[in-house]
């Protein structure tokens, strides 16, 4: 972690930095051999994010997962030749023991929630790479695999378990800790791997785990391999999977150069956006700027700009800002999105992406944008978007209007201003590539029961729409004029700050994901919600709860009342 990570937040907590690189890894060994990448977990038990625990048995904290996420991003962007990834362990007879129990026991509730959300997003990203990037993941389970370790394996397409007479897979959280396998474990078990309900029930209440033939018979793993043949079999399977990728073997990746970021007391400054903090109102205003320089004219130009290509640079900055605000600015309960700059430049950037959608790099940039906007969707913050004169809510950036819990667009201009009226412009990016966790575009979600309204919107593709037209199409919530603008925005923000943050989080999460359920919505809307409730219950987190007394020799005391 960088030295900035050790600075204190406004709450007096240690600041967590999500920026890292392979030369700073303490827990993962990352290598590439031809078409196959290898990610081997070898946790440094003393390199913890916070003091007070040791990362024994390849257990992990948020710092371990930050490295994993960075490695996955580098595989996507820096190594286009990679078609399969082997996730394994470099520790003898242990794959991964899951989230570190001591870390969870001493963590605040907020840190537990943020930790689980980030790890869930990382595992969803593994599946996204498998489904959409042509990168197939193999979990080479070469030792004991428990809890979050098995949840990591479940995110992979193919699980290979070593048959050595002792290695097992298990989800022991309920019997040992009185919590759930909250990083997708329960959901992936029955929804993804289609394990029978009764077998899943037995498996999740059996702390010793399952190995050998029963593990394959119950679809807990895909194959078991004798120790003597394990390494060769994993290599064969990885080569077989990589041979079917559509990623180019001879392409050159782009370097994920370090982000430029300056953190001040009430401001965070990036190359493509700024975040203004108002601690009295509890708001973070995120102002995204349109491309400032010349955009490339073709694929060669996109590749030459690399990480500096505006869609890529903006998405990296926005993602880091989201993580910074989630973890280090927890009192900022309302995020206000604004944009400024040339809408035509944003439209031109979208056109470059759409015209070159089949190219591996453009595909990865668009998938990255999709995942980052999903981070907005699942963040436990109120989202307000303001469309004012001088803004550039076009195409990709217009998604932030559709993602908002409430959006305001100025009808007309501000008195005394010479700026033209605010407009919004839809592009092809709003009609397919940037889907939500429920698998729908934000416009499909917006007009869930009337697809004709999506068609009406699409008929206005590429047209600058002023407030009245945007309102007629249902694209914004309110269109106050300049007389009412300031008061309406102030009231909306102050009202939000007066409500219970807990109730707002529950309401927003319930309203944001209408329509079909997917693996992602079940994980975030059901499994995570139950886990976050359980994390606060005395049976887990009380002084005599299982999470607190684990490892002490003391038996947990449970309140037997079902609620």
Coordinates of C-alpha atoms in Angstrom, one line a residue:
X1 CA 0.0 0.0 0.0
X2 CA 1.2 3.6 -0.6
X3 CA 2.2 6.0 2.1
X4 CA -1.1 7.8 1.4
X5 CA -3.0 4.8 2.6
X6 CA -1.7 5.3 6.1
X7 CA -3.1 8.8 6.4
X8 CA -6.2 9.3 8.5
X9 CA -9.7 9.9 7.2
X10 CA -11.9 12.7 8.6
X11 CA -13.4 10.0 11.0
X12 CA -9.9 9.3 12.4
X13 CA -9.6 5.9 10.7
X14 CA -6.7 4.7 8.6
X15 CA -7.2 5.6 5.0
X16 CA -7.4 2.7 2.6
X17 CA -5.8 3.1 -0.8
X18 CA -7.1 0.9 -3.6
X19 CA -4.2 1.7 -5.9
X20 CA -1.5 -0.9 -6.2
X21 CA 0.7 -2.7 -8.8
X22 CA 2.5 -6.0 -9.1
X23 CA 5.7 -4.7 -7.8
X24 CA 3.9 -3.9 -4.5
X25 CA 2.0 -7.2 -4.2
X26 CA 2.5 -9.0 -0.8
X27 CA 0.0 -11.8 -1.3
X28 CA -0.3 -12.9 -4.9
X29 CA 2.3 -14.3 -7.4
X30 CA 1.3 -13.2 -10.9
X31 CA 2.9 -14.7 -14.0
X32 CA 2.0 -15.2 -17.6
X33 CA 3.2 -18.1 -19.8
X34 CA 2.0 -17.8 -23.3
X35 CA -1.8 -17.9 -23.4
X36 CA -2.1 -18.9 -19.7
X37 CA -1.9 -16.6 -16.6
X38 CA -1.2 -18.0 -13.1
X39 CA -2.4 -16.3 -10.0
X40 CA -1.0 -18.0 -6.9
X41 CA -2.1 -17.0 -3.4
X42 CA 0.8 -16.9 -1.1
X43 CA -0.3 -14.6 1.7
X44 CA 2.2 -12.7 3.8
X45 CA 0.5 -13.2 7.2
X46 CA 2.1 -10.1 8.7
X47 CA 1.2 -7.8 5.8
X48 CA -2.2 -6.9 7.1
X49 CA -4.3 -3.9 6.2
X50 CA -4.8 -3.0 9.9
X51 CA -3.0 -4.2 13.1
X52 CA -4.3 -6.8 15.4
X53 CA -4.4 -10.0 13.4
X54 CA -2.3 -12.4 11.3
X55 CA -3.3 -13.7 7.9
X56 CA -2.7 -17.4 8.6
X57 CA -3.5 -20.3 6.2
X58 CA -3.9 -18.0 3.2
X59 CA -6.8 -16.2 4.8
X60 CA -7.5 -12.7 3.4
X61 CA -8.4 -9.2 4.3
X62 CA -9.3 -6.3 2.0
X63 CA -5.7 -5.7 1.2
X64 CA -5.4 -9.2 -0.3
X65 CA -8.5 -8.6 -2.5
X66 CA -7.2 -5.2 -3.7
X67 CA -4.2 -7.0 -5.1
X68 CA -6.4 -9.6 -6.7
X69 CA -8.6 -7.0 -8.4
X70 CA -5.5 -5.2 -9.7
X71 CA -4.1 -8.4 -11.1
X72 CA -7.4 -9.2 -12.9
X73 CA -7.4 -5.7 -14.4
X74 CA -3.9 -6.2 -15.7
X75 CA -4.8 -9.5 -17.2
X76 CA -7.6 -7.8 -19.1
X77 CA -5.7 -4.8 -20.3
X78 CA -2.0 -5.5 -20.2
X79 CA -2.1 -9.1 -21.4
X80 CA -4.5 -9.5 -24.3
X81 CA -2.8 -12.8 -25.2
X82 CA -4.2 -14.5 -22.1
X83 CA -7.1 -16.8 -22.7
X84 CA -7.2 -18.7 -19.4
X85 CA -6.3 -18.1 -15.8
X86 CA -5.3 -20.6 -13.2
X87 CA -6.0 -19.5 -9.6
X88 CA -4.2 -21.7 -7.1
X89 CA -2.0 -21.6 -4.0
X90 CA 1.7 -21.6 -3.4
X91 CA 1.3 -22.7 0.2
X92 CA 1.6 -26.4 1.0
X93 CA -1.7 -28.3 1.5
X94 CA -3.8 -25.1 1.8
X95 CA -5.6 -23.3 -0.9
X96 CA -7.4 -20.5 1.0
X97 CA -9.0 -20.4 4.5
X98 CA -11.3 -17.5 3.4
X99 CA -11.8 -14.1 5.1
X100 CA -9.7 -13.7 8.2
X101 CA -11.8 -14.3 11.3
X102 CA -9.8 -12.1 13.6
X103 CA -10.1 -9.3 11.1
X104 CA -13.8 -9.7 10.9
X105 CA -14.2 -9.9 14.6
X106 CA -12.4 -6.6 15.3
X107 CA -13.8 -4.7 12.3
X108 CA -16.6 -2.1 12.4
X109 CA -19.8 -3.1 10.8
X110 CA -19.2 -0.6 8.0
X111 CA -15.9 -2.1 7.2
X112 CA -17.4 -5.6 7.1
X113 CA -20.0 -4.4 4.6
X114 CA -17.5 -2.6 2.4
X115 CA -15.2 -5.5 2.5
X116 CA -17.9 -8.0 1.4
X117 CA -19.2 -5.6 -1.3
X118 CA -15.7 -5.2 -2.8
X119 CA -15.0 -8.9 -2.7
X120 CA -18.4 -9.6 -4.3
X121 CA -17.7 -7.1 -7.1
X122 CA -14.3 -8.7 -7.7
X123 CA -15.8 -12.2 -8.0
X124 CA -18.5 -10.9 -10.3
X125 CA -15.7 -9.4 -12.4
X126 CA -14.2 -12.9 -12.7
X127 CA -17.4 -14.2 -14.1
X128 CA -17.8 -11.1 -16.4
X129 CA -14.3 -11.9 -17.8
X130 CA -15.3 -15.5 -18.3
X131 CA -18.6 -14.7 -20.0
X132 CA -17.7 -11.6 -22.0
X133 CA -13.9 -11.3 -22.4
X134 CA -12.9 -14.8 -23.5
X135 CA -10.9 -15.4 -20.4
X136 CA -11.7 -18.7 -18.7
X137 CA -10.9 -19.2 -15.1
X138 CA -9.8 -22.5 -13.4
X139 CA -9.6 -22.9 -9.7
X140 CA -6.8 -25.4 -9.1
X141 CA -7.6 -26.3 -5.5
X142 CA -4.4 -27.9 -4.2
X143 CA -5.2 -27.9 -0.5
X144 CA -7.8 -27.2 2.1
X145 CA -10.4 -24.8 0.7
X146 CA -12.8 -23.2 3.2
X147 CA -15.3 -20.4 3.3
X148 CA -14.2 -17.5 1.2
X149 CA -11.6 -19.7 -0.4
X150 CA -14.3 -21.9 -1.8
X151 CA -16.3 -18.8 -2.8
X152 CA -13.3 -17.7 -4.8
X153 CA -13.3 -21.1 -6.5
X154 CA -17.0 -20.9 -7.1
X155 CA -16.5 -17.7 -9.2
X156 CA -14.3 -19.7 -11.6
X157 CA -15.7 -21.6 -14.5
X158 CA -14.0 -24.9 -13.6
X159 CA -12.9 -26.3 -10.2
X160 CA -10.3 -29.0 -9.9
X161 CA -9.8 -30.5 -6.5
X162 CA -6.6 -32.4 -5.6
X163 CA -7.4 -35.9 -4.4
X164 CA -4.9 -36.4 -1.6
X165 CA -7.1 -37.9 1.1
X166 CA -7.3 -34.7 3.1
X167 CA -8.1 -31.7 1.0
X168 CA -11.7 -30.6 1.2
X169 CA -14.0 -27.8 0.1
X170 CA -16.3 -26.3 2.7
X171 CA -18.5 -23.4 3.7
X172 CA -18.3 -23.6 7.5
X173 CA -19.4 -20.1 8.3
X174 CA -22.7 -21.0 9.8
X175 CA -21.7 -23.8 12.2
X176 CA -18.4 -22.1 13.2
X177 CA -19.1 -18.4 13.1
X178 CA -22.9 -18.0 13.0
X179 CA -22.6 -16.0 9.8
X180 CA -23.2 -16.8 6.1
X181 CA -20.8 -17.4 3.2
X182 CA -21.6 -13.9 2.1
X183 CA -19.3 -13.5 -0.9
X184 CA -21.8 -15.3 -3.2
X185 CA -21.3 -18.7 -1.7
X186 CA -24.8 -19.7 -1.0
X187 CA -26.1 -18.2 -4.2
X188 CA -23.5 -19.7 -6.5
X189 CA -23.9 -23.1 -4.9
X190 CA -27.6 -23.5 -5.9
X191 CA -28.0 -21.0 -8.7
X192 CA -24.7 -21.4 -10.6
X193 CA -23.7 -25.0 -9.9
X194 CA -27.3 -26.2 -9.4
X195 CA -26.4 -28.2 -6.2
X196 CA -29.6 -29.8 -4.8
X197 CA -31.2 -27.8 -2.0
X198 CA -31.0 -30.7 0.5
X199 CA -27.3 -31.4 -0.3
X200 CA -26.5 -27.7 -0.1
X201 CA -28.1 -27.6 3.3
X202 CA -25.9 -30.5 4.5
X203 CA -22.8 -29.0 3.0
X204 CA -23.3 -25.6 4.5
X205 CA -23.8 -27.0 8.0
X206 CA -20.9 -29.4 7.9
X207 CA -17.8 -27.7 9.1
X208 CA -15.4 -30.5 8.1
X209 CA -16.2 -30.1 4.4
X210 CA -16.5 -32.6 1.6
X211 CA -13.8 -34.3 -0.5
X212 CA -13.2 -36.9 -3.2
X213 CA -16.0 -38.6 -5.2
X214 CA -18.8 -37.0 -3.2
X215 CA -17.5 -33.5 -4.1
X216 CA -17.9 -34.3 -7.8
X217 CA -21.1 -36.3 -7.4
X218 CA -22.7 -33.4 -5.6
X219 CA -21.3 -30.9 -8.3
X220 CA -19.3 -29.0 -5.7
X221 CA -16.2 -29.4 -8.0
X222 CA -15.9 -30.3 -11.6
X223 CA -13.1 -32.9 -11.2
X224 CA -10.9 -34.6 -8.7
X225 CA -7.3 -35.3 -9.7
X226 CA -4.6 -37.4 -7.9
X227 CA -1.8 -35.5 -6.4
X228 CA 0.7 -37.1 -8.8
X229 CA -1.2 -35.9 -11.8
X230 CA -2.5 -32.6 -10.5
X231 CA -0.1 -30.1 -11.9
X232 CA 0.0 -31.7 -15.4
X233 CA -3.8 -32.0 -15.5
X234 CA -4.2 -28.3 -14.5
X235 CA -1.7 -27.3 -17.3
X236 CA -3.6 -29.4 -19.8
X237 CA -7.0 -28.0 -18.9
X238 CA -5.6 -24.4 -18.9
X239 CA -4.1 -24.9 -22.4
X240 CA -7.4 -26.5 -23.6
X241 CA -9.5 -23.5 -22.4
X242 CA -7.0 -20.9 -23.7
X243 CA -7.2 -22.5 -27.2
X244 CA -10.8 -21.4 -27.5
X245 CA -10.4 -17.7 -26.7
X246 CA -11.0 -15.0 -29.2
X247 CA -8.4 -12.7 -27.6
X248 CA -5.5 -12.0 -29.9
X249 CA -2.3 -13.9 -29.3
X250 CA -0.1 -11.2 -30.9
X251 CA -1.6 -8.0 -29.7
X252 CA 0.2 -5.6 -27.4
X253 CA -1.6 -4.6 -24.2
X254 CA -1.8 -1.1 -22.7
X255 CA 0.0 -0.2 -19.5
X256 CA -2.2 0.7 -16.5
X257 CA -0.1 3.6 -15.4
X258 CA -0.5 4.9 -11.9
X259 CA -3.5 7.1 -11.3
X260 CA -3.0 10.8 -10.7
X261 CA -4.8 11.8 -7.6
X262 CA -4.6 14.6 -5.0
X263 CA -6.5 14.3 -1.7
X264 CA -7.2 17.5 0.2
X265 CA -9.4 18.0 3.2
X266 CA -12.6 18.7 1.2
X267 CA -11.6 17.8 -2.3
X268 CA -10.2 14.9 -4.3
X269 CA -8.7 15.8 -7.7
X270 CA -8.2 13.4 -10.6
X271 CA -7.3 14.1 -14.2
X272 CA -10.9 13.7 -15.5
X273 CA -13.0 14.6 -12.5
X274 CA -13.1 16.3 -9.1
X275 CA -14.9 15.4 -5.9
X276 CA -16.0 18.2 -3.6
X277 CA -16.8 17.2 0.0
X278 CA -19.4 19.1 2.1
X279 CA -19.2 17.6 5.5
X280 CA -22.0 19.8 6.9
X281 CA -24.5 18.6 4.3
X282 CA -23.0 15.1 4.0
X283 CA -22.6 15.3 0.3
X284 CA -19.9 14.5 -2.2
X285 CA -20.3 16.3 -5.5
X286 CA -18.6 14.4 -8.4
X287 CA -17.9 16.6 -11.4
X288 CA -16.8 14.7 -14.5
X289 CA -15.1 16.6 -17.3
X290 CA -15.4 15.9 -21.0
X291 CA -12.3 15.0 -23.1
X292 CA -10.1 18.1 -23.0
X293 CA -7.6 17.1 -25.8
X294 CA -7.9 15.6 -29.2
X295 CA -9.6 12.2 -29.4
X296 CA -8.0 9.6 -31.6
X297 CA -9.5 9.0 -35.0
X298 CA -9.0 5.2 -35.2
X299 CA -8.0 2.1 -33.4
X300 CA -4.3 2.8 -33.7
X301 CA -4.9 6.1 -32.0
X302 CA -6.9 4.4 -29.2
X303 CA -4.1 1.9 -28.6
X304 CA -1.5 4.7 -28.7
X305 CA -3.3 6.7 -26.1
X306 CA -3.8 3.6 -24.0
X307 CA -4.8 4.4 -20.4
X308 CA -5.0 8.1 -21.3
X309 CA -7.8 7.5 -23.8
X310 CA -10.6 9.5 -22.2
X311 CA -13.2 6.7 -21.7
X312 CA -10.6 4.6 -20.1
X313 CA -9.1 7.4 -18.0
X314 CA -12.5 8.7 -16.9
X315 CA -13.6 5.2 -15.8
X316 CA -10.4 4.5 -13.8
X317 CA -10.8 7.9 -12.1
X318 CA -14.5 7.3 -11.4
X319 CA -13.9 3.8 -10.0
X320 CA -11.2 5.0 -7.6
X321 CA -13.4 7.9 -6.5
X322 CA -16.3 5.5 -5.8
X323 CA -14.0 3.3 -3.7
X324 CA -12.5 6.3 -1.9
X325 CA -15.9 7.7 -1.0
X326 CA -17.4 4.3 0.0
X327 CA -14.5 3.4 2.4
X328 CA -12.9 6.6 3.5
X329 CA -15.8 9.1 3.4
X330 CA -18.6 7.1 4.9
X331 CA -20.4 10.2 6.3
X332 CA -21.1 11.5 2.7
X333 CA -24.5 9.9 2.4
X334 CA -25.5 11.7 -0.8
X335 CA -23.5 11.7 -4.1
X336 CA -24.3 14.5 -6.4
X337 CA -23.2 14.0 -10.0
X338 CA -22.4 16.9 -12.4
X339 CA -20.6 17.1 -15.7
X340 CA -18.9 19.9 -17.5
X341 CA -17.4 20.4 -21.0
X342 CA -18.1 19.6 -24.6
X343 CA -21.0 17.2 -25.2
X344 CA -19.8 16.7 -28.8
X345 CA -16.5 15.3 -27.5
X346 CA -18.3 12.7 -25.3
X347 CA -20.5 11.8 -28.3
X348 CA -17.4 11.4 -30.4
X349 CA -15.8 9.1 -27.8
X350 CA -18.9 7.0 -27.7
X351 CA -18.8 6.7 -31.5
X352 CA -15.3 5.4 -31.3
X353 CA -16.3 2.8 -28.9
X354 CA -19.4 1.7 -30.8
X355 CA -17.6 1.7 -34.2
X356 CA -14.8 -0.5 -32.9
X357 CA -16.8 -2.7 -30.4
X358 CA -15.3 -5.9 -31.7
X359 CA -11.7 -4.9 -31.0
X360 CA -10.4 -6.6 -27.8
X361 CA -9.3 -3.3 -26.2
X362 CA -12.5 -1.4 -26.9
X363 CA -14.5 -4.4 -25.6
X364 CA -12.5 -4.3 -22.4
X365 CA -13.0 -0.6 -22.0
X366 CA -16.7 -0.9 -22.4
X367 CA -16.9 -3.8 -20.0
X368 CA -14.9 -1.8 -17.5
X369 CA -17.4 1.1 -17.9
X370 CA -20.3 -1.3 -17.4
X371 CA -18.8 -2.7 -14.2
X372 CA -18.0 0.7 -12.8
X373 CA -21.5 2.1 -13.4
X374 CA -22.7 -1.1 -11.6
X375 CA -20.6 0.0 -8.6
X376 CA -22.7 3.2 -8.6
X377 CA -25.9 1.1 -8.7
X378 CA -25.0 -1.0 -5.6
X379 CA -23.4 1.8 -3.5
X380 CA -25.3 2.5 -0.3
X381 CA -25.5 6.2 -1.1
X382 CA -28.3 8.4 -2.4
X383 CA -27.6 9.5 -6.0
X384 CA -28.7 12.9 -7.3
X385 CA -27.8 14.1 -10.7
X386 CA -27.9 17.7 -11.8
X387 CA -28.1 18.7 -15.5
X388 CA -27.2 22.3 -15.9
X389 CA -26.1 24.6 -18.7
X390 CA -22.5 23.7 -19.6
X391 CA -23.0 20.1 -18.7
X392 CA -22.2 17.2 -21.0
X393 CA -24.6 14.4 -20.1
X394 CA -24.3 12.6 -23.4
X395 CA -24.4 8.8 -24.0
X396 CA -22.1 7.2 -21.5
X397 CA -22.3 10.0 -19.0
X398 CA -26.1 10.1 -19.4
X399 CA -26.2 6.8 -17.6
X400 CA -25.5 8.8 -14.4
X401 CA -28.9 10.5 -15.0
X402 CA -30.6 7.2 -15.5
X403 CA -28.9 5.7 -12.4
X404 CA -29.9 8.5 -10.1
X405 CA -32.5 8.1 -7.4
X406 CA -33.5 11.6 -8.5
X407 CA -32.4 13.8 -11.4
X408 CA -33.0 17.5 -12.0
X409 CA -32.6 19.3 -15.3
X410 CA -32.7 23.1 -15.6
X411 CA -35.6 24.3 -17.8
X412 CA -34.1 27.3 -19.5
X413 CA -31.0 29.2 -18.4
X414 CA -29.8 30.9 -15.3
X415 CA -30.5 34.7 -15.2
X416 CA -27.6 36.7 -16.4
X417 CA -25.8 33.7 -18.0
X418 CA -24.8 33.6 -21.6
X419 CA -24.6 29.8 -21.7
X420 CA -27.2 27.9 -23.9
X421 CA -29.8 25.7 -22.3
X422 CA -28.8 22.4 -20.9
X423 CA -29.3 19.4 -23.2
X424 CA -28.9 15.7 -22.9
X425 CA -28.0 13.4 -25.9
X426 CA -28.6 9.7 -26.1
X427 CA -26.1 7.5 -28.1
X428 CA -25.9 3.8 -28.8
X429 CA -24.2 3.4 -25.4
X430 CA -27.5 3.9 -23.7
X431 CA -29.2 1.0 -25.6
X432 CA -27.2 -2.1 -24.9
X433 CA -23.6 -2.2 -23.7
X434 CA -23.9 -0.7 -20.2
X435 CA -26.3 -3.1 -18.5
X436 CA -27.2 -3.1 -14.8
X437 CA -26.8 -6.0 -12.4
X438 CA -30.3 -7.1 -13.4
X439 CA -29.2 -7.6 -17.0
X440 CA -31.3 -4.7 -18.3
X441 CA -30.1 -1.3 -19.7
X442 CA -31.0 1.5 -17.5
X443 CA -33.6 2.7 -20.0
X444 CA -35.2 -0.8 -20.1
X445 CA -35.3 -0.7 -16.3
X446 CA -36.7 2.8 -16.3
X447 CA -39.6 1.8 -18.6
X448 CA -39.9 -1.8 -17.4
X449 CA -43.5 -2.4 -18.3
X450 CA -43.7 -0.3 -21.5
X451 CA -40.9 -1.2 -24.0
X452 CA -42.5 1.3 -26.4
X453 CA -41.1 4.1 -24.3
X454 CA -37.6 2.7 -24.9
X455 CA -38.4 2.8 -28.6
X456 CA -39.6 6.4 -28.3
X457 CA -36.4 7.3 -26.6
X458 CA -34.3 5.5 -29.2
X459 CA -36.1 7.4 -32.0
X460 CA -34.4 10.6 -30.5
X461 CA -30.9 9.0 -30.7
X462 CA -28.2 11.7 -31.3
X463 CA -30.6 14.7 -30.9
X464 CA -29.8 17.3 -28.2
X465 CA -32.8 17.3 -26.0
X466 CA -33.7 20.3 -23.9
X467 CA -35.5 20.0 -20.5
X468 CA -39.1 19.9 -21.8
X469 CA -38.3 17.2 -24.4
X470 CA -36.3 15.1 -21.9
X471 CA -39.2 15.3 -19.4
X472 CA -41.7 14.3 -22.1
X473 CA -39.6 11.2 -22.8
X474 CA -39.3 10.4 -19.1
X475 CA -35.5 10.8 -19.0
X476 CA -35.4 13.1 -15.9
X477 CA -37.3 13.4 -12.7
X478 CA -37.9 17.2 -12.4
X479 CA -37.3 20.3 -14.6
X480 CA -37.3 23.4 -12.4
X481 CA -36.6 26.8 -13.8
X482 CA -33.9 29.1 -12.6
X483 CA -36.3 30.7 -10.0
X484 CA -36.9 27.3 -8.3
X485 CA -33.7 25.5 -9.1
X486 CA -31.6 26.4 -6.1
X487 CA -34.4 25.9 -3.6
X488 CA -35.5 22.5 -5.1
X489 CA -31.9 21.2 -5.1
X490 CA -31.3 22.4 -1.5
X491 CA -34.5 20.9 -0.2
X492 CA -33.8 17.6 -1.9
X493 CA -30.3 17.3 -0.4
X494 CA -31.3 18.6 3.1
X495 CA -34.3 16.2 3.1
X496 CA -32.0 13.3 2.3
X497 CA -29.7 14.3 5.1
X498 CA -32.6 14.3 7.6
X499 CA -33.6 10.7 6.9
X500 CA -32.2 7.5 8.5
X501 CA -29.2 6.3 6.5
X502 CA -30.2 2.7 7.3
X503 CA -33.7 3.2 6.0
X504 CA -32.5 5.0 2.9
X505 CA -30.0 2.2 2.1
X506 CA -32.8 -0.4 2.3
X507 CA -35.2 1.7 0.3
X508 CA -32.8 2.5 -2.5
X509 CA -31.6 -1.0 -2.8
X510 CA -35.1 -2.3 -3.1
X511 CA -36.2 0.3 -5.7
X512 CA -33.1 0.3 -7.9
X513 CA -33.4 -3.3 -9.2
X514 CA -36.9 -3.9 -10.5
X515 CA -37.4 -6.6 -13.1
X516 CA -35.6 -10.0 -13.5
X517 CA -33.4 -11.4 -10.9
X518 CA -29.8 -12.5 -11.7
X519 CA -27.0 -14.0 -9.8
X520 CA -25.7 -10.5 -9.1
X521 CA -29.0 -9.1 -7.8
X522 CA -29.5 -12.1 -5.6
X523 CA -26.1 -11.7 -4.1
X524 CA -26.4 -8.0 -3.5
X525 CA -30.1 -7.8 -2.7
X526 CA -30.7 -11.0 -0.8
X527 CA -27.5 -12.7 0.4
X528 CA -25.7 -9.5 1.3
X529 CA -28.8 -8.1 3.0
X530 CA -29.1 -11.1 5.2
X531 CA -25.4 -11.2 5.9
X532 CA -25.4 -7.5 6.9
X533 CA -28.3 -8.1 9.3
X534 CA -26.6 -11.2 10.8
X535 CA -23.3 -9.3 11.2
X536 CA -25.2 -7.0 13.7
X537 CA -27.0 -9.8 15.6
X538 CA -25.7 -10.9 19.1
X539 CA -25.5 -14.5 18.0
X540 CA -22.6 -13.5 15.7
X541 CA -21.3 -10.2 16.9
X542 CA -22.3 -10.1 20.6
X543 CA -19.7 -10.5 23.4
X544 CA -20.5 -14.2 23.6
X545 CA -21.3 -14.5 19.9
X546 CA -19.6 -17.0 17.6
X547 CA -17.6 -14.4 15.7
X548 CA -16.2 -13.0 18.9
X549 CA -15.3 -16.2 20.8
X550 CA -14.0 -18.2 17.8
X551 CA -10.6 -19.7 18.6
X552 CA -10.8 -18.9 22.3
X553 CA -12.0 -22.3 23.4
X554 CA -15.2 -20.7 24.7
X555 CA -18.5 -21.9 23.3
X556 CA -20.8 -19.3 21.7
X557 CA -24.0 -18.5 23.5
X558 CA -27.0 -18.2 21.2
X559 CA -30.4 -16.6 21.7
X560 CA -32.6 -19.4 20.3
X561 CA -35.5 -17.1 19.3
X562 CA -36.2 -17.1 15.6
X563 CA -37.0 -13.7 14.2

